[in-house]
mmCIF file of C-alpha atoms in Angstrom:
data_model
loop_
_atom_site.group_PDB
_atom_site.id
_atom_site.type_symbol
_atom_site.label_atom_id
_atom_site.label_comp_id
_atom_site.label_asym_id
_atom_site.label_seq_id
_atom_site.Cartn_x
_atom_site.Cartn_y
_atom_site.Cartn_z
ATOM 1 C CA UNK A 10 26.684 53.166 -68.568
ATOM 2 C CA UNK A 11 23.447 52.127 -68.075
ATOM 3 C CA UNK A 12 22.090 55.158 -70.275
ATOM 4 C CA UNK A 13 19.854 56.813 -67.118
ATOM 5 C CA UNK A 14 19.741 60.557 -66.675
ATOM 6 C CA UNK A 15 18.898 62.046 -63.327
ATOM 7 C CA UNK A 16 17.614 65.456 -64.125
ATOM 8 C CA UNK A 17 17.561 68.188 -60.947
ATOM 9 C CA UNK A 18 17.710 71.285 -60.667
ATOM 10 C CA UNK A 19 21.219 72.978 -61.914
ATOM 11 C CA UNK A 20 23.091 75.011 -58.353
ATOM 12 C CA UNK A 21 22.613 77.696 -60.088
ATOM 13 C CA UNK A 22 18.832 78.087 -60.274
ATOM 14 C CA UNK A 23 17.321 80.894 -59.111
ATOM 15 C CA UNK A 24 15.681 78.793 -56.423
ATOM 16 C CA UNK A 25 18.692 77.378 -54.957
ATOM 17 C CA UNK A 26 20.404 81.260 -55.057
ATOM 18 C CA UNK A 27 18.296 83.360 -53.586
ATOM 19 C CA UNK A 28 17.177 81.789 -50.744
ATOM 20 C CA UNK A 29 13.579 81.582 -51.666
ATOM 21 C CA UNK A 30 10.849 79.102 -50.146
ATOM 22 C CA UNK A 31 9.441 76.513 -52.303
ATOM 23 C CA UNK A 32 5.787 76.393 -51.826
ATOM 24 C CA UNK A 33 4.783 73.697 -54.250
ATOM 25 C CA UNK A 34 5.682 71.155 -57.181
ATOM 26 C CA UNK A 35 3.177 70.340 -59.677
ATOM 27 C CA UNK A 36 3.616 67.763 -62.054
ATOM 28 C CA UNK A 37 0.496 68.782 -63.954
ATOM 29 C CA UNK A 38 1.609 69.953 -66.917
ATOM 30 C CA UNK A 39 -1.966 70.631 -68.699
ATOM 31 C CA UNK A 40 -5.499 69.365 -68.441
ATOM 32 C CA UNK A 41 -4.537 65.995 -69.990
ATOM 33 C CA UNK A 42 -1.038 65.540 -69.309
ATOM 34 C CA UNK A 43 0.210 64.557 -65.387
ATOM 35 C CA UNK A 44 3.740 63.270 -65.055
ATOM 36 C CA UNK A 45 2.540 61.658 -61.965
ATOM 37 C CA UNK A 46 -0.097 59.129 -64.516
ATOM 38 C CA UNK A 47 3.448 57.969 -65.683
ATOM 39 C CA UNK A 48 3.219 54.129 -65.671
ATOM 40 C CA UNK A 49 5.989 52.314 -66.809
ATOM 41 C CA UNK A 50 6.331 48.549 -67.022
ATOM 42 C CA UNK A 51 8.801 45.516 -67.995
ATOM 43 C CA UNK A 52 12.351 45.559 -69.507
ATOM 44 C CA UNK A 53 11.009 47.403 -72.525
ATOM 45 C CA UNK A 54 9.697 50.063 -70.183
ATOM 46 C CA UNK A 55 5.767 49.878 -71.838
ATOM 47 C CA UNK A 56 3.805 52.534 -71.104
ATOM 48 C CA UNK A 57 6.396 55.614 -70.030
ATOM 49 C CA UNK A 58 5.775 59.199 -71.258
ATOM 50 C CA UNK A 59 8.175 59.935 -74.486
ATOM 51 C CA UNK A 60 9.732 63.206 -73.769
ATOM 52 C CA UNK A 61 11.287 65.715 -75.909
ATOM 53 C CA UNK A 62 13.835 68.669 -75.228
ATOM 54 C CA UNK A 63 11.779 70.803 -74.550
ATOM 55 C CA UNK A 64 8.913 69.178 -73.098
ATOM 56 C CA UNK A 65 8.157 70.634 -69.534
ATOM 57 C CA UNK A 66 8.347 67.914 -66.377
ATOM 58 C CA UNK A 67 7.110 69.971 -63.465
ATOM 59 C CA UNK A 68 6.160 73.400 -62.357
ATOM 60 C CA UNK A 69 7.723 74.691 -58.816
ATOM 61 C CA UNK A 70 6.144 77.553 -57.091
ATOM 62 C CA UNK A 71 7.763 79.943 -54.251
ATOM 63 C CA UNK A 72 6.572 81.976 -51.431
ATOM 64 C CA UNK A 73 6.889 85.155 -53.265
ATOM 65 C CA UNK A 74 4.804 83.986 -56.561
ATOM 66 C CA UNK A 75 7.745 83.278 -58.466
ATOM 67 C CA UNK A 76 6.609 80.034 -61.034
ATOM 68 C CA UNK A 77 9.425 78.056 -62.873
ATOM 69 C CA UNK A 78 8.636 75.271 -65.253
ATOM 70 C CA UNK A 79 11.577 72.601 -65.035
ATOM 71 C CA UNK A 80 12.127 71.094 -68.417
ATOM 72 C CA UNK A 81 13.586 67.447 -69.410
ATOM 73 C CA UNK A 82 16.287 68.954 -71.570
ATOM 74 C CA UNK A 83 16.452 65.375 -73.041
ATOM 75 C CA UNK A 84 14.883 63.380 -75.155
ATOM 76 C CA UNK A 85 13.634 60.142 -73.979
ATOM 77 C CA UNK A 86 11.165 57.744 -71.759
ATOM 78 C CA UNK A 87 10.004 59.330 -68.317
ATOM 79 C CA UNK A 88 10.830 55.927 -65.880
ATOM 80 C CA UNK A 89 10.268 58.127 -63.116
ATOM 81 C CA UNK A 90 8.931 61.115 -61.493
ATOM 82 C CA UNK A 91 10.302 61.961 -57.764
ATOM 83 C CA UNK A 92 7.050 61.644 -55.653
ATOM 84 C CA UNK A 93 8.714 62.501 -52.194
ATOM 85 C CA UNK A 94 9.406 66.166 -53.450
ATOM 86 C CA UNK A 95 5.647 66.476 -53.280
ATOM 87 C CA UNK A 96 5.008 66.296 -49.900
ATOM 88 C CA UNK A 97 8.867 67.316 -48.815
ATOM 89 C CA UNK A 98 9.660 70.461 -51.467
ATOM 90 C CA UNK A 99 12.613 71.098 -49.060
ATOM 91 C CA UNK A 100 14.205 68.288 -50.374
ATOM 92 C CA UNK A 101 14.978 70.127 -53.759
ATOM 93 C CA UNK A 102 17.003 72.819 -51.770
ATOM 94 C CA UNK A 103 18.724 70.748 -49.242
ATOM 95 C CA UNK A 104 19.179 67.769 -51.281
ATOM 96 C CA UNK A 105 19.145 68.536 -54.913
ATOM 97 C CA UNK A 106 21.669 66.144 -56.444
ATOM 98 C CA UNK A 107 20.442 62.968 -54.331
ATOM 99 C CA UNK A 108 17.278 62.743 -53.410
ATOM 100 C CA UNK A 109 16.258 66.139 -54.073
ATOM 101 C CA UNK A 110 16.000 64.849 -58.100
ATOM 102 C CA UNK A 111 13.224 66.097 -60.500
ATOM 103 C CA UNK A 112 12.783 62.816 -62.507
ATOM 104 C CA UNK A 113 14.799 59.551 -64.208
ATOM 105 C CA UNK A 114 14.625 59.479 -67.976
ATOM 106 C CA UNK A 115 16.038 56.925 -70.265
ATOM 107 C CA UNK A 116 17.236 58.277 -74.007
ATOM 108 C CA UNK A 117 17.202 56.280 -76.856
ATOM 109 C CA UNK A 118 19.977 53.757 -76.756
ATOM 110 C CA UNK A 119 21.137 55.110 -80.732
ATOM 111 C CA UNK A 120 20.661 59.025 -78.934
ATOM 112 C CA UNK A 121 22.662 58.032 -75.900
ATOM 113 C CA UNK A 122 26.427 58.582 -77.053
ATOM 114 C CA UNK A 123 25.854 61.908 -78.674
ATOM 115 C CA UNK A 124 23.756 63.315 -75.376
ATOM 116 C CA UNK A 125 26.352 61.550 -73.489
ATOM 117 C CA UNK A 126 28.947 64.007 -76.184
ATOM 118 C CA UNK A 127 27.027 67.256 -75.437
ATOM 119 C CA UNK A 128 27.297 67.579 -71.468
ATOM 120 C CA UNK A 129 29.102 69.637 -70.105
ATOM 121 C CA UNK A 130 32.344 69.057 -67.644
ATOM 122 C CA UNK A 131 32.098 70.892 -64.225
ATOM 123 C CA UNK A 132 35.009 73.182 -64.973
ATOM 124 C CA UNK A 133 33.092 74.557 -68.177
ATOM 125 C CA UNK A 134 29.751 74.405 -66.077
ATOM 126 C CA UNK A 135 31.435 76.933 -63.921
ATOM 127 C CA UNK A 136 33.029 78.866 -66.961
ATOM 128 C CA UNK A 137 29.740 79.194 -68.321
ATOM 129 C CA UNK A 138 28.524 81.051 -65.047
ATOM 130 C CA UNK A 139 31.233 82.805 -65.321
ATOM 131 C CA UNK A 140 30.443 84.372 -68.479
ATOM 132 C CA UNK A 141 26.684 84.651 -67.688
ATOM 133 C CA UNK A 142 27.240 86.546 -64.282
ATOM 134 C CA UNK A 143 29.970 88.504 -66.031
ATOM 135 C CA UNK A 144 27.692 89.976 -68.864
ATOM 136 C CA UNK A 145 24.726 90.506 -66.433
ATOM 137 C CA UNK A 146 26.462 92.822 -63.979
#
């Protein structure tokens, strides 16, 4: 494997579900922090943004005021952000798994096999909904 995670948006979100309108993606995530200033360089990938867990990646806003804030759910370097989403926010509803992506990042190489470990299969991806739609209704 060559270690790279594509993170998009999950079919379950709440923005590919309800049929909402995506309005806009911001990858300003404070005054002094823009995932788009991400400038990576070489093998050793100099310069990219180290992420954590929990560290946001992009706000997306829809028609009806609804704000989500998409986080990296990973630890590692930002190699890229997905710049086309910007001017085509379609593209995360009618493409999400290709070219519909959020951003690229790159875990540690010593992180890799346990993240690698933790994922989910598709079957208990869908067991999981399962359980979460079950206990909501």
């Amino acid at each position: 494997s060559c270690r790279i995670c594509v993170i998009t948006l999950a079919e379950a979100h709440p923005l590919l579900q309800s049929g909402k309108t995506i309005k806009s993606i911001n990858y300003q995530i404070s005054a002094n922090c823009s995932r788009l200033q991400n400038k990576v360089s070489g093998k050793s990938k100099r310069g990219a943004q180290f992420l954590t867990e929990l560290a946001p990646l992009c706000r997306i806003s829809s028609s009806d005021g609804e704000e989500y804030t998409v986080y990296s759910c990973i630890r590692g370097r930002l190699i890229e952000v997905n710049e086309n989403i910007l001017s085509n926010p379609a593209l995360l509803q009618e493409k999400p798994s290709t070219e519909g992506y959020i951003a690229v990042v790159l875990p540690k190489f010593e992180e890799s096999k346990s993240i690698t470990q933790g994922l989910l299969t598709q079957k208990e991806y869908e067991e999981v909904l399962l359980k979460r739609c079950s206990s909501s209704s």
